[in-house]
Amino acid sequence: MRPVSVWQWSPWGLLLCLLCSSCLGSPSPSTGPEKKAGSQGLRFRLAGFPRKPYEGRVEIQRAGEWGTICDDDFTLQAAHVLCRELGFTQATGWTHSAKYGPGTGRIWLDNLSCSGTEQSVTECASRGWGNSDCTHDEDAGVICKDQRLPGFSDSNVIEVEHHLQVEEVRIRPAVGWGRRPLPVTEGLVEVRLPDGWSQVCDKGWSAHNSHVVCGMLGFPSEKRVNAAFYRLLAQRQQHSFGLHGVACVGTEAHLSLCSLEFYRANDTARCPGGGPAVVSCVPGPLYAASSGQKKQQQSKPQGEARVRLKGGAHPGEGRVEVLKASTWGTVCDRKWDLHAASVVCRELGFGSAREALSGARMGQGMGAIHLSEVRCSGQELSLWKCPHKNITAEDCSHSQDAGVRCNLPYTGAETRIRLSGGRSQHEGRVEVQIGGPGPLRWGLICGDDWGTLEAMVACRQLGLGYANHGLQETWYWDSGNITEVVMSGVRCTGTELSLDQCAHHGTHITCKRTGTRFTAGVICSETASDLLLHSALVQETAYIEDRPLHMLYCAAEENCLASSARSANWPYGHRRLLRFSSQIHNLGRADFRPKAGRHSWVWHECHGHYHSMDIFTHYDILTPNGTKVAEGHKASFCLEDTECQEDVSKRYECANFGEQGITVGCWDLYRHDIDCQWIDITDVKPGNYILQVVINPNFEVAESDFTNNAMKCNCKYDGHRIWVHNCHIGDAFSEEANRRFERYPGQTSNQII
């Protein structure tokens, strides 16, 4: 990640253009690649703001008239075609609901349907040129890969003519510049113009303006500043004003969307009787800069959150989930926009929203969809305060789950970690920077106990998403001239923002295996799998079987019975088994693959199959206070795609020593009648218990979310029959509902087995 100065943070990283309606860029027919006949007479450009040069609202000129494309049925495949028309190699994403602002003129295309291989947009299916029932609030945009097609020149040149640009906004501390702890929360507002950084005149400056600036810089709210102090300070300093007359409503996603005026070059009297605008922002709980702020926030009574983010590769992004009737569910993306997304971001302690995501861009949820057609003004304190529509099963599907990307404060955490020796920027030996006393220096991390959770935090701090692997040996990567181990005993929960927030040995370095070959490494990825157990199926299929010992030799060999089975009178007698089916879905954005390659899979002659993971699931019977009274485990007999969603093809099949895994959008079914799909409850006494199933319990394979890997059920056993009910994923209920569950109030909604 590019280093940023201590007091500078560019949440958008955008070249913001205040475009006039005539600005355009077109491919040069003399130097660009030959255009197909279908594209003759058409010109393409990216418009709108705020944006980068390779993204924006798509506009097409046909018959001399510029127009837009409606987002109905728009897909990434259509974005690929349009990005190539614009001179880029491919698309990395697309936007809806006029993210870059509504266009003007005709809406040339609607219900655009492309396969992605077309040479021209004219080869794609649509309702026909100019035939649309959309408004400009539904204008589509694209995000192209910042890589040009060979020979394609002058594509998407933005002609700003006489317009100035607000490129970036920052807070500069008025005192102690460069020595303030990060993130910087208070100081002078500065904007970067073509000729450098300038201050903003504070005449007419309002709390609404401060709210917008703080939101851009990753802070949920603002507070009043000591105006007298800054006024006195301003008299002793020189200032360069470039902006005045800023008037925001308070709901804007960027300062450039507010009403504002630039000083002209010949303006000699700038900001007469005024001073530089100053803001003081309040950081969210994750970014409280001092212990005083943390204590102040912790002292406030806080109820349980009613909104959360799931499935995001970076902090402040993910699928939006809301709490209703003690159960978490998703939000349908119909009419989902930046205003609603910003309400979510600020409610969670981040800044305003950078993106409002649709089409399950952060993975599909499971279970209820609670809200649809959310319409926020941007001023609400909670998403539940926004007008919305309660949803029915026919209204929306999880392929339309809404998501967000929020603005975050700049903390500089990514400057204190780096990777070395890898084949790409996403892998390598982990090096961290430590300091004091004395100069800052770089060093390595001891590989002892380094695992997936620690690697997840390292990749998050690097800004590289998830961890594919956490490596304890990195001898195959050159360490260069860095040989000192400066951190050991690192143990993370997986939710930390940086490694220095994890437990570790401090300055007392203890490493069982010395040498650079045994130092920690990571392989990072922007996507990860996410396994989820279908809890209702467990409840529906649970039953008790008394199985003769002579039929359990293979199960005993694979350690699927209780320890007391070893002293049983084989082959006479039986074991009492609680059997059930488990259907494991992959709802993430990457396939779930076993950590070990097929060369190390273990052949089990008894069952005639390979194990690609020694322990894939844990099955436990717990007392209400959490004491384990029976347990079982299941190796990954075979990870394969049993069934898939309608538009997804199977990729993994175990037959003939095939590749093992679970494809995104598919599920692996372990039926109740196969070996080891049980818990041996022979020694369990009658009583009230909790049935718990945990997938990927040792975190062998990285996932985007481990909090949903456990499933729990209430169960009552009378010595002959068992009642199983209230099965749910561990994070599907509210905290209060989970407490009620743990207390086990009694037998309800019983299922007699």
Coordinates of N, CA, C and O in Angstrom, one line a residue, residues 440-494:
L440 N 13.9 3.3 14.8 CA 13.0 2.3 14.3 C 13.8 1.3 13.5 O 14.7 1.6 12.8
R441 N 13.4 0.0 13.6 CA 14.1 -1.0 12.8 C 13.1 -2.1 12.4 O 12.1 -2.3 13.0
W442 N 13.5 -2.8 11.3 CA 12.6 -3.9 10.8 C 13.1 -5.3 11.3 O 14.3 -5.5 11.5
G443 N 12.2 -6.2 11.6 CA 12.6 -7.5 12.0 C 11.6 -8.5 11.6 O 10.5 -8.2 11.1
L444 N 11.9 -9.8 12.0 CA 11.0 -10.9 11.6 C 10.2 -11.4 12.8 O 10.4 -11.0 13.9
I445 N 9.2 -12.3 12.5 CA 8.3 -12.8 13.5 C 8.6 -14.3 13.7 O 8.7 -15.1 12.7
C446 N 8.7 -14.8 14.9 CA 9.0 -16.2 15.2 C 7.8 -17.0 14.6 O 6.6 -16.6 14.8
G447 N 8.0 -18.1 14.0 CA 7.0 -18.9 13.4 C 6.2 -19.9 14.3 O 5.2 -20.5 14.0
D448 N 6.7 -20.0 15.6 CA 6.0 -20.8 16.6 C 4.6 -20.4 16.7 O 4.3 -19.3 17.0
D449 N 3.7 -21.4 16.6 CA 2.2 -21.2 16.8 C 1.6 -20.2 15.8 O 0.4 -19.8 16.0
W450 N 2.3 -19.8 14.8 CA 1.8 -18.9 13.8 C 0.8 -19.7 13.0 O 1.1 -20.7 12.4
G451 N -0.5 -19.2 12.9 CA -1.5 -19.9 12.1 C -2.4 -19.0 11.3 O -2.1 -17.8 11.0
T452 N -3.5 -19.5 11.0 CA -4.5 -18.8 10.1 C -5.0 -17.5 10.7 O -5.0 -16.5 10.0
L453 N -5.3 -17.5 12.0 CA -5.8 -16.3 12.6 C -4.8 -15.2 12.6 O -5.1 -14.0 12.4
E454 N -3.5 -15.5 12.9 CA -2.5 -14.5 12.9 C -2.3 -14.0 11.5 O -2.1 -12.8 11.3
A455 N -2.3 -14.9 10.6 CA -2.1 -14.5 9.2 C -3.2 -13.6 8.7 O -3.0 -12.7 7.9
M456 N -4.4 -13.9 9.2 CA -5.6 -13.0 8.8 C -5.3 -11.6 9.2 O -5.6 -10.6 8.5
V457 N -4.8 -11.4 10.4 CA -4.6 -10.1 10.9 C -3.4 -9.4 10.1 O -3.5 -8.2 9.8
A458 N -2.4 -10.2 9.8 CA -1.3 -9.6 9.1 C -1.8 -9.1 7.7 O -1.4 -8.0 7.2
C459 N -2.6 -10.0 7.0 CA -3.1 -9.6 5.7 C -4.0 -8.4 5.8 O -4.0 -7.5 4.9
R460 N -4.8 -8.3 6.8 CA -5.7 -7.1 7.0 C -4.8 -5.9 7.3 O -5.1 -4.8 6.7
Q461 N -3.8 -6.0 8.1 CA -3.0 -4.8 8.3 C -2.3 -4.3 7.0 O -2.1 -3.1 6.8
L462 N -1.9 -5.3 6.2 CA -1.2 -5.0 4.9 C -2.2 -4.4 3.9 O -1.8 -3.9 2.9
G463 N -3.5 -4.5 4.2 CA -4.5 -4.1 3.2 C -4.7 -5.1 2.0 O -5.1 -4.7 1.0
L464 N -4.3 -6.3 2.3 CA -4.3 -7.3 1.2 C -5.5 -8.3 1.4 O -5.5 -9.4 0.7
G465 N -6.4 -8.0 2.2 CA -7.6 -8.9 2.3 C -7.5 -10.0 3.3 O -7.1 -9.8 4.5
Y466 N -7.7 -11.2 2.9 CA -7.7 -12.4 3.7 C -6.4 -13.2 3.6 O -5.6 -12.9 2.7
A467 N -6.2 -14.1 4.5 CA -5.0 -15.0 4.4 C -5.4 -16.3 3.8 O -6.4 -17.0 4.3
N468 N -4.8 -16.7 2.8 CA -4.9 -18.1 2.3 C -4.2 -19.1 3.2 O -4.7 -20.2 3.4
H469 N -3.0 -18.7 3.6 CA -2.2 -19.6 4.4 C -1.3 -18.8 5.4 O -0.9 -17.7 5.1
G470 N -1.2 -19.3 6.6 CA -0.2 -18.8 7.6 C 0.9 -19.8 7.7 O 0.7 -21.0 8.0
L471 N 2.1 -19.4 7.4 CA 3.2 -20.3 7.2 C 4.2 -20.2 8.4 O 4.6 -19.1 8.7
Q472 N 4.6 -21.3 9.0 CA 5.6 -21.3 10.1 C 7.0 -21.5 9.6 O 7.9 -21.3 10.4
E473 N 7.2 -21.9 8.3 CA 8.5 -22.0 7.8 C 8.6 -21.3 6.5 O 7.7 -21.4 5.6
T474 N 9.6 -20.5 6.3 CA 9.7 -19.6 5.1 C 11.1 -19.7 4.5 O 11.6 -18.7 4.0
W475 N 11.7 -20.9 4.6 CA 13.1 -21.0 4.1 C 13.2 -20.8 2.6 O 14.3 -20.5 2.1
Y476 N 12.1 -21.0 1.9 CA 12.2 -20.9 0.4 C 12.0 -19.5 0.0 O 12.1 -19.2 -1.2
W477 N 11.9 -18.5 0.9 CA 11.8 -17.1 0.6 C 13.0 -16.4 1.1 O 13.4 -16.5 2.3
D478 N 13.7 -15.7 0.3 CA 14.9 -15.0 0.7 C 14.6 -13.9 1.6 O 13.7 -13.0 1.4
S479 N 15.3 -13.8 2.8 CA 15.0 -12.8 3.8 C 15.8 -11.5 3.6 O 15.7 -10.6 4.3
G480 N 16.7 -11.5 2.6 CA 17.5 -10.3 2.4 C 18.5 -10.1 3.5 O 19.1 -11.1 4.1
N481 N 18.6 -8.9 3.9 CA 19.5 -8.6 5.0 C 18.8 -8.5 6.4 O 19.4 -8.0 7.4
I482 N 17.5 -8.8 6.5 CA 16.8 -8.8 7.7 C 16.8 -10.2 8.3 O 16.3 -11.1 7.8
T483 N 17.5 -10.3 9.5 CA 17.7 -11.6 10.1 C 17.2 -11.6 11.6 O 17.1 -12.7 12.1
E484 N 17.0 -10.5 12.2 CA 16.7 -10.4 13.6 C 15.2 -10.7 13.8 O 14.3 -10.2 13.1
V485 N 14.9 -11.6 14.8 CA 13.5 -11.9 15.2 C 13.1 -10.9 16.3 O 13.8 -10.8 17.3
V486 N 12.1 -10.1 16.0 CA 11.7 -9.0 16.9 C 10.4 -9.2 17.6 O 10.0 -8.4 18.4
M487 N 9.7 -10.3 17.2 CA 8.4 -10.6 17.8 C 8.1 -12.1 17.9 O 8.5 -12.8 16.9
S488 N 7.6 -12.5 19.0 CA 7.4 -14.0 19.2 C 6.1 -14.1 20.0 O 5.6 -13.2 20.6
G489 N 5.6 -15.4 20.0 CA 4.4 -15.7 20.8 C 3.2 -14.9 20.4 O 2.3 -14.7 21.2
V490 N 3.0 -14.7 19.1 CA 1.9 -13.9 18.6 C 0.7 -14.8 18.6 O 0.7 -15.9 18.0
R491 N -0.4 -14.3 19.3 CA -1.6 -15.1 19.4 C -2.8 -14.1 19.1 O -3.0 -13.1 19.9
C492 N -3.5 -14.3 18.1 CA -4.6 -13.3 17.7 C -5.9 -14.0 17.7 O -6.0 -15.2 17.6
T493 N -7.0 -13.2 17.9 CA -8.3 -13.8 17.8 C -8.8 -13.8 16.4 O -9.8 -14.4 16.1
G494 N -8.2 -13.0 15.5 CA -8.5 -12.9 14.1 C -9.3 -11.6 13.8 O -9.5 -11.3 12.6

